PDB file of C-alpha atoms in Angstrom:
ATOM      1  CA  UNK W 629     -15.047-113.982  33.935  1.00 72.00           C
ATOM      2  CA  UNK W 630     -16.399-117.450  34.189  1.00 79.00           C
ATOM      3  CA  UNK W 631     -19.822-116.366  33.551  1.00 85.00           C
ATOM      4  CA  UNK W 632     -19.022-114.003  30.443  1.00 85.00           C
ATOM      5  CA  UNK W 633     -17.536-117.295  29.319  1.00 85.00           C
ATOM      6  CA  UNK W 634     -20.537-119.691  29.954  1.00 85.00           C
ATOM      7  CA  UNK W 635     -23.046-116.752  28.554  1.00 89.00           C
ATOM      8  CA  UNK W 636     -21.287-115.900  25.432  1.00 88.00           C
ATOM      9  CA  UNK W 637     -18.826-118.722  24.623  1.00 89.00           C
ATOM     10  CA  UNK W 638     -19.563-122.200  25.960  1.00 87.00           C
ATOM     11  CA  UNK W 639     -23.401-122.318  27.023  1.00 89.00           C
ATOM     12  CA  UNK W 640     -25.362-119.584  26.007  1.00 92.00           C
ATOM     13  CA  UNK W 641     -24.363-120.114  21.911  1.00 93.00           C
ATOM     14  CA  UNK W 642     -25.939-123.886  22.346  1.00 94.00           C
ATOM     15  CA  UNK W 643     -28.773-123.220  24.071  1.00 94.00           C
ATOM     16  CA  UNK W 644     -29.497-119.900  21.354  1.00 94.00           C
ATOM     17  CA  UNK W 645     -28.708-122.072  18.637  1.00 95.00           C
ATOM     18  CA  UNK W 646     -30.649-125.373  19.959  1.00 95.00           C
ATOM     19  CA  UNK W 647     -34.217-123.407  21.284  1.00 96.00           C
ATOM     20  CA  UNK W 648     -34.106-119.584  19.966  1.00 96.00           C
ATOM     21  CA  UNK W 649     -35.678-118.260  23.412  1.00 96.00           C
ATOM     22  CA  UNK W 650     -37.551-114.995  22.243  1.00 97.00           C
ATOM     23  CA  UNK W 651     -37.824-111.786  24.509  1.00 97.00           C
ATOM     24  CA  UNK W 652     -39.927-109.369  25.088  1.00 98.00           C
ATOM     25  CA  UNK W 653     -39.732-105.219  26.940  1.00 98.00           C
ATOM     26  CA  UNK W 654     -36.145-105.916  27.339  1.00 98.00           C
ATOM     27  CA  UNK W 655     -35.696-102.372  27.343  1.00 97.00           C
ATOM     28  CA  UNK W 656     -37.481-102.286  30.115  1.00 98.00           C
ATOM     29  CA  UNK W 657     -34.199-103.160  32.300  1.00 98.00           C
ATOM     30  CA  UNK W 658     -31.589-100.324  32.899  1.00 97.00           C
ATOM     31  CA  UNK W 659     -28.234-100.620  31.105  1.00 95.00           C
ATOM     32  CA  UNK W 660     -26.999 -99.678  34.475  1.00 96.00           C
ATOM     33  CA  UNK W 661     -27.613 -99.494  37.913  1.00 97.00           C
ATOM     34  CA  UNK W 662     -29.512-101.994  40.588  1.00 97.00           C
ATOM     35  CA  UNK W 663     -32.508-103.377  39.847  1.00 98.00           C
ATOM     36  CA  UNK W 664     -34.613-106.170  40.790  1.00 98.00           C
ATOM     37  CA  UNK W 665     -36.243-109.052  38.439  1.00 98.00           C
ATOM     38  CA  UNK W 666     -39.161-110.502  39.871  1.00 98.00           C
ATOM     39  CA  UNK W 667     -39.776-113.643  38.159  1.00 98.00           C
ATOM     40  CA  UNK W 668     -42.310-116.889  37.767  1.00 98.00           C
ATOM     41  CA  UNK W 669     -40.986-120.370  38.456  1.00 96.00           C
ATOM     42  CA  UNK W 670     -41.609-123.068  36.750  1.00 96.00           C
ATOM     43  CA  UNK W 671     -38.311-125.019  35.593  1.00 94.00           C
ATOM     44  CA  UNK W 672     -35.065-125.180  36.819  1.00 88.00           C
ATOM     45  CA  UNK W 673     -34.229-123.697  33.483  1.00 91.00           C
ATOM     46  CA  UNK W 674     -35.550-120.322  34.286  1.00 93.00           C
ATOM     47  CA  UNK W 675     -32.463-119.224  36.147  1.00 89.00           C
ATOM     48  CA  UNK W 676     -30.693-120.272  32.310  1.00 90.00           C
ATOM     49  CA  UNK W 677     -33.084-118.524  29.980  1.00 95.00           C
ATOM     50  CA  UNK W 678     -33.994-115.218  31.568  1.00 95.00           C
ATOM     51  CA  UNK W 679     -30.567-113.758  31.760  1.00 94.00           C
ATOM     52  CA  UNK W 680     -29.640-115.176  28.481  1.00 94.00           C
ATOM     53  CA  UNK W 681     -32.284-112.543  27.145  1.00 95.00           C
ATOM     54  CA  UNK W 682     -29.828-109.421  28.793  1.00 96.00           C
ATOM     55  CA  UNK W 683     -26.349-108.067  27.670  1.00 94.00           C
ATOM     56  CA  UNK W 684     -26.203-107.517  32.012  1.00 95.00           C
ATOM     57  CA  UNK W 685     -25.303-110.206  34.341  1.00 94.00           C
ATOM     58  CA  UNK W 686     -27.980-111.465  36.208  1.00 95.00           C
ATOM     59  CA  UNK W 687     -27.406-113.015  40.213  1.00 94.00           C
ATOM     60  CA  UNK W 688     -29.400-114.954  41.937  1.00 93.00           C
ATOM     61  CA  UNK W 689     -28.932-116.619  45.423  1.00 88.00           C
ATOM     62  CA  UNK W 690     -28.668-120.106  45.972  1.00 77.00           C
ATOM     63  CA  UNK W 691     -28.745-122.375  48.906  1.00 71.00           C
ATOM     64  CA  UNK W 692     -25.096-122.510  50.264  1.00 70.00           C
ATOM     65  CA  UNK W 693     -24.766-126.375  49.810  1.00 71.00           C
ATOM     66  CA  UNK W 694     -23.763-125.741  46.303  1.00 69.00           C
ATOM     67  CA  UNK W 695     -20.657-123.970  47.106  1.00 75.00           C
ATOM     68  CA  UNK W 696     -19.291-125.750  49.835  1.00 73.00           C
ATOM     69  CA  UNK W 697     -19.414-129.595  49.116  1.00 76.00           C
ATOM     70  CA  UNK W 698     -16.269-131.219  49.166  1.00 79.00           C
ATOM     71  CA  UNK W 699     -14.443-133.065  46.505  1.00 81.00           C
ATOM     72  CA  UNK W 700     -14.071-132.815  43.235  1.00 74.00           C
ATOM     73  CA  UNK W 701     -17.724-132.994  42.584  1.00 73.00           C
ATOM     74  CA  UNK W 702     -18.050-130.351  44.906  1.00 75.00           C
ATOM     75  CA  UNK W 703     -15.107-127.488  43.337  1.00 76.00           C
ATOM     76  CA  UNK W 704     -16.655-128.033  39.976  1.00 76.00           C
ATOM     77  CA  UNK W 705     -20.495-127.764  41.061  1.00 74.00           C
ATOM     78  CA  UNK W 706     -19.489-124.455  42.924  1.00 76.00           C
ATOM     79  CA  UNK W 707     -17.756-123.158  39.892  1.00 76.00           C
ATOM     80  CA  UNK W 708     -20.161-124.215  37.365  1.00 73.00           C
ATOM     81  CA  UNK W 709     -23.325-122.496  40.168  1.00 74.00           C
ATOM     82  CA  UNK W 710     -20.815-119.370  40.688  1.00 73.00           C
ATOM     83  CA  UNK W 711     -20.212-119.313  36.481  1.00 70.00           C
ATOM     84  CA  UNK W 712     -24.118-119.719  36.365  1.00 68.00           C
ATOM     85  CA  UNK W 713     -24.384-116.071  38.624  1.00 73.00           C
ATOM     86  CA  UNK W 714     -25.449-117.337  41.598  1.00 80.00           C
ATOM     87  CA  UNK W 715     -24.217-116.777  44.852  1.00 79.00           C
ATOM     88  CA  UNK W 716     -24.617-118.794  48.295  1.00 76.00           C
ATOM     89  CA  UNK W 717     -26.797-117.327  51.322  1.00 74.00           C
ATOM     90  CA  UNK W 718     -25.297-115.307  53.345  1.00 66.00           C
ATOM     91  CA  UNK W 719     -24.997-117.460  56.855  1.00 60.00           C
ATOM     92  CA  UNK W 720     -24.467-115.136  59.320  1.00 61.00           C
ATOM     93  CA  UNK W 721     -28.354-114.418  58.647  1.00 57.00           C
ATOM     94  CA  UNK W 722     -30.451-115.681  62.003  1.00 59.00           C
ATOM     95  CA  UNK W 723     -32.106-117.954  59.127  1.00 69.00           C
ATOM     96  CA  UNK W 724     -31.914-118.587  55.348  1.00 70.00           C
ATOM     97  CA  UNK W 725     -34.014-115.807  54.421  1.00 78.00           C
ATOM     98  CA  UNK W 726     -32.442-113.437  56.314  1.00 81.00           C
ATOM     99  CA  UNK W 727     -29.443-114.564  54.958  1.00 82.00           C
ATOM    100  CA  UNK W 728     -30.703-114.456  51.438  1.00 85.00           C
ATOM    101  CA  UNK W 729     -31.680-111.226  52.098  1.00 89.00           C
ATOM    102  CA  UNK W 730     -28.537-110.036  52.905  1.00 89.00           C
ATOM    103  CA  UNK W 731     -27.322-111.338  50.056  1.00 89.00           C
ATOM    104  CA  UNK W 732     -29.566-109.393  47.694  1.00 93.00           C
ATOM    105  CA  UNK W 733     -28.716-106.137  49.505  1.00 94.00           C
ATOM    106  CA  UNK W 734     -25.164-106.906  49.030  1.00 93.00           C
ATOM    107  CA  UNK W 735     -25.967-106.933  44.768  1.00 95.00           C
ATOM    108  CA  UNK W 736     -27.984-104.409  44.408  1.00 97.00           C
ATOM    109  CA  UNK W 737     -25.633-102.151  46.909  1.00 96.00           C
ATOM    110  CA  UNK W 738     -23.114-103.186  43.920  1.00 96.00           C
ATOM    111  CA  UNK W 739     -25.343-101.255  41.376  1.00 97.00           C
ATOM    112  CA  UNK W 740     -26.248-105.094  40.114  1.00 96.00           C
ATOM    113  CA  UNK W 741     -29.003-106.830  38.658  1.00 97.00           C
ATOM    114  CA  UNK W 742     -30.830-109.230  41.452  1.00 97.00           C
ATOM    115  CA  UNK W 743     -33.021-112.186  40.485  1.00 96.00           C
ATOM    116  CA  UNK W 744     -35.702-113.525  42.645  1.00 96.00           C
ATOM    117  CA  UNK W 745     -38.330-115.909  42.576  1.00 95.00           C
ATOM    118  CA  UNK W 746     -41.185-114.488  44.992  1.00 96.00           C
ATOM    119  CA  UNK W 747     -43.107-117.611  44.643  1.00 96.00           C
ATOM    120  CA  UNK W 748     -40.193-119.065  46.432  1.00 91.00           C
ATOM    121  CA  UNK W 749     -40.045-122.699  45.039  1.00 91.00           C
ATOM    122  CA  UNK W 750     -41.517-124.395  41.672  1.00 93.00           C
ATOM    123  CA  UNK W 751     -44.783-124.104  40.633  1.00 95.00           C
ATOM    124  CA  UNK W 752     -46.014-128.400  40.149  1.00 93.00           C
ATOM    125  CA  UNK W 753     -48.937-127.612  38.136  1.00 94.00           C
ATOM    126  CA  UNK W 754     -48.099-124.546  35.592  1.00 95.00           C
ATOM    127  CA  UNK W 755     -50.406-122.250  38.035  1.00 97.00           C
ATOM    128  CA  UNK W 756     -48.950-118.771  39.703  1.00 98.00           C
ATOM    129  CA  UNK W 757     -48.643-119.103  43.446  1.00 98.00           C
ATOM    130  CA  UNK W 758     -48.846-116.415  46.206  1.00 98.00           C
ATOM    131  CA  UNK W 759     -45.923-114.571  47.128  1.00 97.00           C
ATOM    132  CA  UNK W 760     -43.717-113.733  49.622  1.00 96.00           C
ATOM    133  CA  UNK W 761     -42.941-110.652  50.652  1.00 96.00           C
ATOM    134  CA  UNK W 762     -39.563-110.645  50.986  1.00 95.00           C
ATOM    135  CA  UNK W 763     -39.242-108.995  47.199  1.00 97.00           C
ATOM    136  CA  UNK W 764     -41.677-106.020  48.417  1.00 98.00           C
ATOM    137  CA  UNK W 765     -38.841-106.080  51.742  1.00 96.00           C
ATOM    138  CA  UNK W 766     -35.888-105.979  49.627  1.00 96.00           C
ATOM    139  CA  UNK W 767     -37.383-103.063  47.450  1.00 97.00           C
ATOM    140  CA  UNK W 768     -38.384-100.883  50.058  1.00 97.00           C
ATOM    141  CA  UNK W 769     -35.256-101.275  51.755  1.00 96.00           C
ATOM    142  CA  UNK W 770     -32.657-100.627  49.247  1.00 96.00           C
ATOM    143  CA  UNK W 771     -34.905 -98.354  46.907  1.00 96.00           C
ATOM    144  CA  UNK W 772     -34.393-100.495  43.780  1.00 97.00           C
ATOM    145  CA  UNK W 773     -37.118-100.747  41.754  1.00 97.00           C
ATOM    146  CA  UNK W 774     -38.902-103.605  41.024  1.00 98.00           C
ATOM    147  CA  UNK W 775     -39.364-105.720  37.208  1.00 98.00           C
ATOM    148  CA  UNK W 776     -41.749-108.269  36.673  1.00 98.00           C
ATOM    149  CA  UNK W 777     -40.418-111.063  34.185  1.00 98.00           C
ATOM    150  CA  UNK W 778     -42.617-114.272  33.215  1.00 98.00           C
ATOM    151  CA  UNK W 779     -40.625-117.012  31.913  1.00 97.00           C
ATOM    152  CA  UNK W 780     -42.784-119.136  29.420  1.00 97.00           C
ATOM    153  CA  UNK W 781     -42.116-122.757  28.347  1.00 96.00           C
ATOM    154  CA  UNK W 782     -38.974-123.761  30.713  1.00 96.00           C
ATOM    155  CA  UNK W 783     -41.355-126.264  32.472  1.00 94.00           C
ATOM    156  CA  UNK W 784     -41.414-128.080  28.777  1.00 95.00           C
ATOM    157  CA  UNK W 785     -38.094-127.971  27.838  1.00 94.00           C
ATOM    158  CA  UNK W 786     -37.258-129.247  31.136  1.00 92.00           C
ATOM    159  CA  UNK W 787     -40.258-130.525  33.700  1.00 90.00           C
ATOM    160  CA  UNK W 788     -39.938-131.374  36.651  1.00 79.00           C
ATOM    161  CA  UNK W 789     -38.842-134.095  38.239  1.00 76.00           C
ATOM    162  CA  UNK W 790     -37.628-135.376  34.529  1.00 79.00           C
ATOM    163  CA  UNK W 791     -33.999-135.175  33.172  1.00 72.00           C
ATOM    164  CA  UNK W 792     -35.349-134.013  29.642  1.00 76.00           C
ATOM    165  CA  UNK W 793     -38.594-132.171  28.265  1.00 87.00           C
ATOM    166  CA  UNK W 794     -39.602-131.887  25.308  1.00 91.00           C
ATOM    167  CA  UNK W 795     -38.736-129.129  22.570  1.00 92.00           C
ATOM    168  CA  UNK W 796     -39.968-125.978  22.526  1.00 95.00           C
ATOM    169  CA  UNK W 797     -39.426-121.959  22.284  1.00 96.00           C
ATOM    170  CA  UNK W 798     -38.967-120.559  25.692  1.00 97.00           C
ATOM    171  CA  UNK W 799     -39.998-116.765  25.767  1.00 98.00           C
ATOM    172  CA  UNK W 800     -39.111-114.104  28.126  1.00 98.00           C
ATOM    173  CA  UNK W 801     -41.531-111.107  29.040  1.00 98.00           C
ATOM    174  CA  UNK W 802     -39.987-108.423  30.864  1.00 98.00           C
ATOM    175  CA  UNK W 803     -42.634-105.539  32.114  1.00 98.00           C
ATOM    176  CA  UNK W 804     -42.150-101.743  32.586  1.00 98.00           C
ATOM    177  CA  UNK W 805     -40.412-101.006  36.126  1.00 98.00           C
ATOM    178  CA  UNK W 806     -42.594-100.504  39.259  1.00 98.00           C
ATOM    179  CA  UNK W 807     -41.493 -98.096  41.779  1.00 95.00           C
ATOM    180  CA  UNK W 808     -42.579 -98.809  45.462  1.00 97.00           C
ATOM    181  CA  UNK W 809     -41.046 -95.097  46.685  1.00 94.00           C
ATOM    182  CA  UNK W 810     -44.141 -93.969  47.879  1.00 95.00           C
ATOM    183  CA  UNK W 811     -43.571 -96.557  50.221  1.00 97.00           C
ATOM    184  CA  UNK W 812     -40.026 -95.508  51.895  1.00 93.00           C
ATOM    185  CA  UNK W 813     -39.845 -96.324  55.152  1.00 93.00           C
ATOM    186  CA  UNK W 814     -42.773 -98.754  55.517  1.00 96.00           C
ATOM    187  CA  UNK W 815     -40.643-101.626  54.995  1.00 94.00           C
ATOM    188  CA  UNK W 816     -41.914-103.053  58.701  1.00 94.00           C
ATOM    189  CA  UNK W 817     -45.826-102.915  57.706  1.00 97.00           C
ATOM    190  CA  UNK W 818     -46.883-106.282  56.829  1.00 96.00           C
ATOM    191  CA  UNK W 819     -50.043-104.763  54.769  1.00 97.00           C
ATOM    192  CA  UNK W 820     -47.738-102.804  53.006  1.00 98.00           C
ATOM    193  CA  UNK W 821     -45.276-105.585  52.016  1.00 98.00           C
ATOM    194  CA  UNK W 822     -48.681-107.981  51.131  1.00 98.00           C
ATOM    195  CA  UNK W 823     -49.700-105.284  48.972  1.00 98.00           C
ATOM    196  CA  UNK W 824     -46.732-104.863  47.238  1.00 98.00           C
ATOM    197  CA  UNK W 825     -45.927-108.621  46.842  1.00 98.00           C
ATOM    198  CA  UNK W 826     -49.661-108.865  45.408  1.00 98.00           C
ATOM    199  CA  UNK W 827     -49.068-106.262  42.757  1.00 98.00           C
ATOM    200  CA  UNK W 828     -46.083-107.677  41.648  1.00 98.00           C
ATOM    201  CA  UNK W 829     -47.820-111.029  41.172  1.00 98.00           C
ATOM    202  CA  UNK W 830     -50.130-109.423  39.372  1.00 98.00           C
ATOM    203  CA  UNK W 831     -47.966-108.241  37.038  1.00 98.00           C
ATOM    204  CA  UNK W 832     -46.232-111.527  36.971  1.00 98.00           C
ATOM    205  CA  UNK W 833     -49.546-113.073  35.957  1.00 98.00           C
ATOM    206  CA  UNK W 834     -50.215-110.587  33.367  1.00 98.00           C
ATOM    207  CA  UNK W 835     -47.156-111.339  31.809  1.00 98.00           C
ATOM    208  CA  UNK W 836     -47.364-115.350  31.656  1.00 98.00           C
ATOM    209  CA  UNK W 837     -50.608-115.458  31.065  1.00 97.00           C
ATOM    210  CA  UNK W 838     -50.876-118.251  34.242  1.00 97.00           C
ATOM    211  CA  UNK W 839     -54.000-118.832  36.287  1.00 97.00           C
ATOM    212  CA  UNK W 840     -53.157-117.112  39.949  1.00 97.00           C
ATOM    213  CA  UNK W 841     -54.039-119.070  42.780  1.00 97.00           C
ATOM    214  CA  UNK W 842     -54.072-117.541  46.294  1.00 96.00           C
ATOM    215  CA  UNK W 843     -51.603-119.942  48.013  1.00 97.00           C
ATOM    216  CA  UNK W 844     -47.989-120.693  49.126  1.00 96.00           C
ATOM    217  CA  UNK W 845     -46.703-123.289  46.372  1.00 94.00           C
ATOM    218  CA  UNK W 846     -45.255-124.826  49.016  1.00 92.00           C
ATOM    219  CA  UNK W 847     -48.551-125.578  50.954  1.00 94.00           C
ATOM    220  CA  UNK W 848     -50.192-126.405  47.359  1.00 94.00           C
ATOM    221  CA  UNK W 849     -47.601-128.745  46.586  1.00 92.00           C
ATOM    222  CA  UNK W 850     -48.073-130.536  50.304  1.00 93.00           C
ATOM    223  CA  UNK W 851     -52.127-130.725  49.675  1.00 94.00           C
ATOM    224  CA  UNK W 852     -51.681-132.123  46.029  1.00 91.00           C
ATOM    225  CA  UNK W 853     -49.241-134.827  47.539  1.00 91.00           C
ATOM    226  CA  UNK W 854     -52.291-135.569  50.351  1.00 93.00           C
ATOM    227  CA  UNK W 855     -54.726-135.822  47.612  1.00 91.00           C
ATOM    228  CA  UNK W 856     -52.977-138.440  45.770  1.00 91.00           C
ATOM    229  CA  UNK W 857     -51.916-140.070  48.559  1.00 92.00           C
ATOM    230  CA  UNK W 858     -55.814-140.554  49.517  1.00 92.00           C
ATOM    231  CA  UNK W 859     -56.573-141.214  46.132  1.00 91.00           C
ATOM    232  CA  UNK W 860     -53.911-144.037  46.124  1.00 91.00           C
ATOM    233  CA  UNK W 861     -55.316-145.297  49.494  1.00 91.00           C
ATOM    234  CA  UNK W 862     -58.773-145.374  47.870  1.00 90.00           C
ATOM    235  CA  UNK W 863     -58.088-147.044  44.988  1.00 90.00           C
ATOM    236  CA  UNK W 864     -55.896-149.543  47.159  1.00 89.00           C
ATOM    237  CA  UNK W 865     -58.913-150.318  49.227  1.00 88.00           C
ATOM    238  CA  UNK W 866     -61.966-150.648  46.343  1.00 88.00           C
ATOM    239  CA  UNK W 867     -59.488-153.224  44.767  1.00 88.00           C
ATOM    240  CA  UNK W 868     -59.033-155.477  47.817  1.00 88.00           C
ATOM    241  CA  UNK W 869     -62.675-154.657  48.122  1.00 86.00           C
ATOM    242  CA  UNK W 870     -63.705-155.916  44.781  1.00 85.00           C
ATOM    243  CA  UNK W 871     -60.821-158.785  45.301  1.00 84.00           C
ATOM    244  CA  UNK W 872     -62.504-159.985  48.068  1.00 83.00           C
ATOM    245  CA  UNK W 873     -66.107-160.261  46.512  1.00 74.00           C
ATOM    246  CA  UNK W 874     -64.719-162.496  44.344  1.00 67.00           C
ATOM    247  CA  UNK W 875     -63.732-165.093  47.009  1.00 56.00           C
ATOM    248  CA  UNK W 876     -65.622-168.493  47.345  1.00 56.00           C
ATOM    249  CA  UNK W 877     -68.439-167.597  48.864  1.00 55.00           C
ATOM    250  CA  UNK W 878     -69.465-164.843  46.838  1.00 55.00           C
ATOM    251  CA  UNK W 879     -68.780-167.547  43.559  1.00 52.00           C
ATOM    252  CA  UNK W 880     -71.134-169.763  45.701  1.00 52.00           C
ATOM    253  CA  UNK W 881     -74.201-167.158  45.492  1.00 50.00           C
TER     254      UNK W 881
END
């Protein structure tokens, strides 16, 4: 009820009115049944936009922190997240993705639509990262098939690592439906599951028009924070450098 309310009453009117997000091949999602939305990252808005394209409710699965903090702070965060449709991990997983993939199984076994971001974090540049199979996992083992959806723009009306962005039209791409069937029962191959994450990237790609780069965002977003760090050092040590050629003996000369 609380997200009916949030999507059609309280939330998703202002943020209509205020940016006028524009979609595209939403026919492409059934009226009914399970189905999974494969989408790019690049805002913390994405997870607002892309369902408010859909008359369907859209779930996604968050990290279980969100529901269970205590407090005041905490009941309101955990009904604002569980408003929001999103749902905690599922902890009796040996690890978080297990448990997030239990999760999944549990929505789509509900005849549901499940969101996921294969990339698995943010993308810090704009770029399209590498992704993980657990999407090509999920569809093999509950038969669902597989959308692709590119999310344009969220990283300007809100950027990371900034409270506020800038104003601008968000638009939602949602591509035909891919069907993995011809796959049943290889859920266990890792080439199988690469291949299958890599098409669906492509297709992800396609549909944001971002540059694809062949690597975990996570490990891209670990070398960019080395680079700067040396950069930093560098620059650190050519001023003490050029600091210290400007001591008294190199005024003497």
């Amino acid at each position: 009820m609380l997200y009916w309310f949030l999507k059609w009453i309280a939330l998703g009117p202002v943020l209509r009115l205020v940016f006028r997000p524009k979609a595209y091949g939403v026919d492409h999602v059934p009226e009914e049944g399970p189905a999974i939305l494969a989408s790019n990252h690049l805002s913390y808005a994405d997870w607002l936009f892309m369902p408010l394209t859909l008359n369907r409710r859209v779930t996604f699965v968050a990290k279980a922190e969100y529901f269970t903090t205590p407090g005041v702070k905490g009941w309101f965060q955990k009904k604002f997240f569980t408003g929001a449709g999103q749902v905690p991990i599922d902890r009796s997983g040996a690890n978080a993705a297990d448990g997030a993939m239990k999760s999944a199984m549990k929505i789509l076994a509900e005849g549901d639509l499940f969101g996921i971001y294969p990339e698995g974090t943010r993308s810090h540049d704009g770029k399209l990262y590498r992704g993980k199979t657990g999407v090509a996992r999920l569809a093999l083992e509950t038969g669902a098939p597989v959308i692709p959806c590119a999310v344009v723009g969220t990283d300007v009306v809100a950027p990371a690592g900034k409270v506020y962005g800038t104003w601008t039209r968000p638009v939602v791409r949602f591509g035909k439906p891919l069907d993995f069937s011809r796959y049943a029962g290889m859920e266990n191959d890792r080439y199988i599951l690469r291949s299958i994450t890599d098409e669906i990237m492509y297709e992800i790609m396609r549909l944001s028009g971002q540059e694809y780069v062949d690597l975990y965002a996570g490990k891209a977003k670990e070398l960019d924070k080395e680079a700067k760090e040396k950069a930093k050092q560098a620059a650190a040590e050519q001023a003490a450098q050029e600091k210290a050629g400007d001591g008294p003996e190199q005024k003497a000369s």
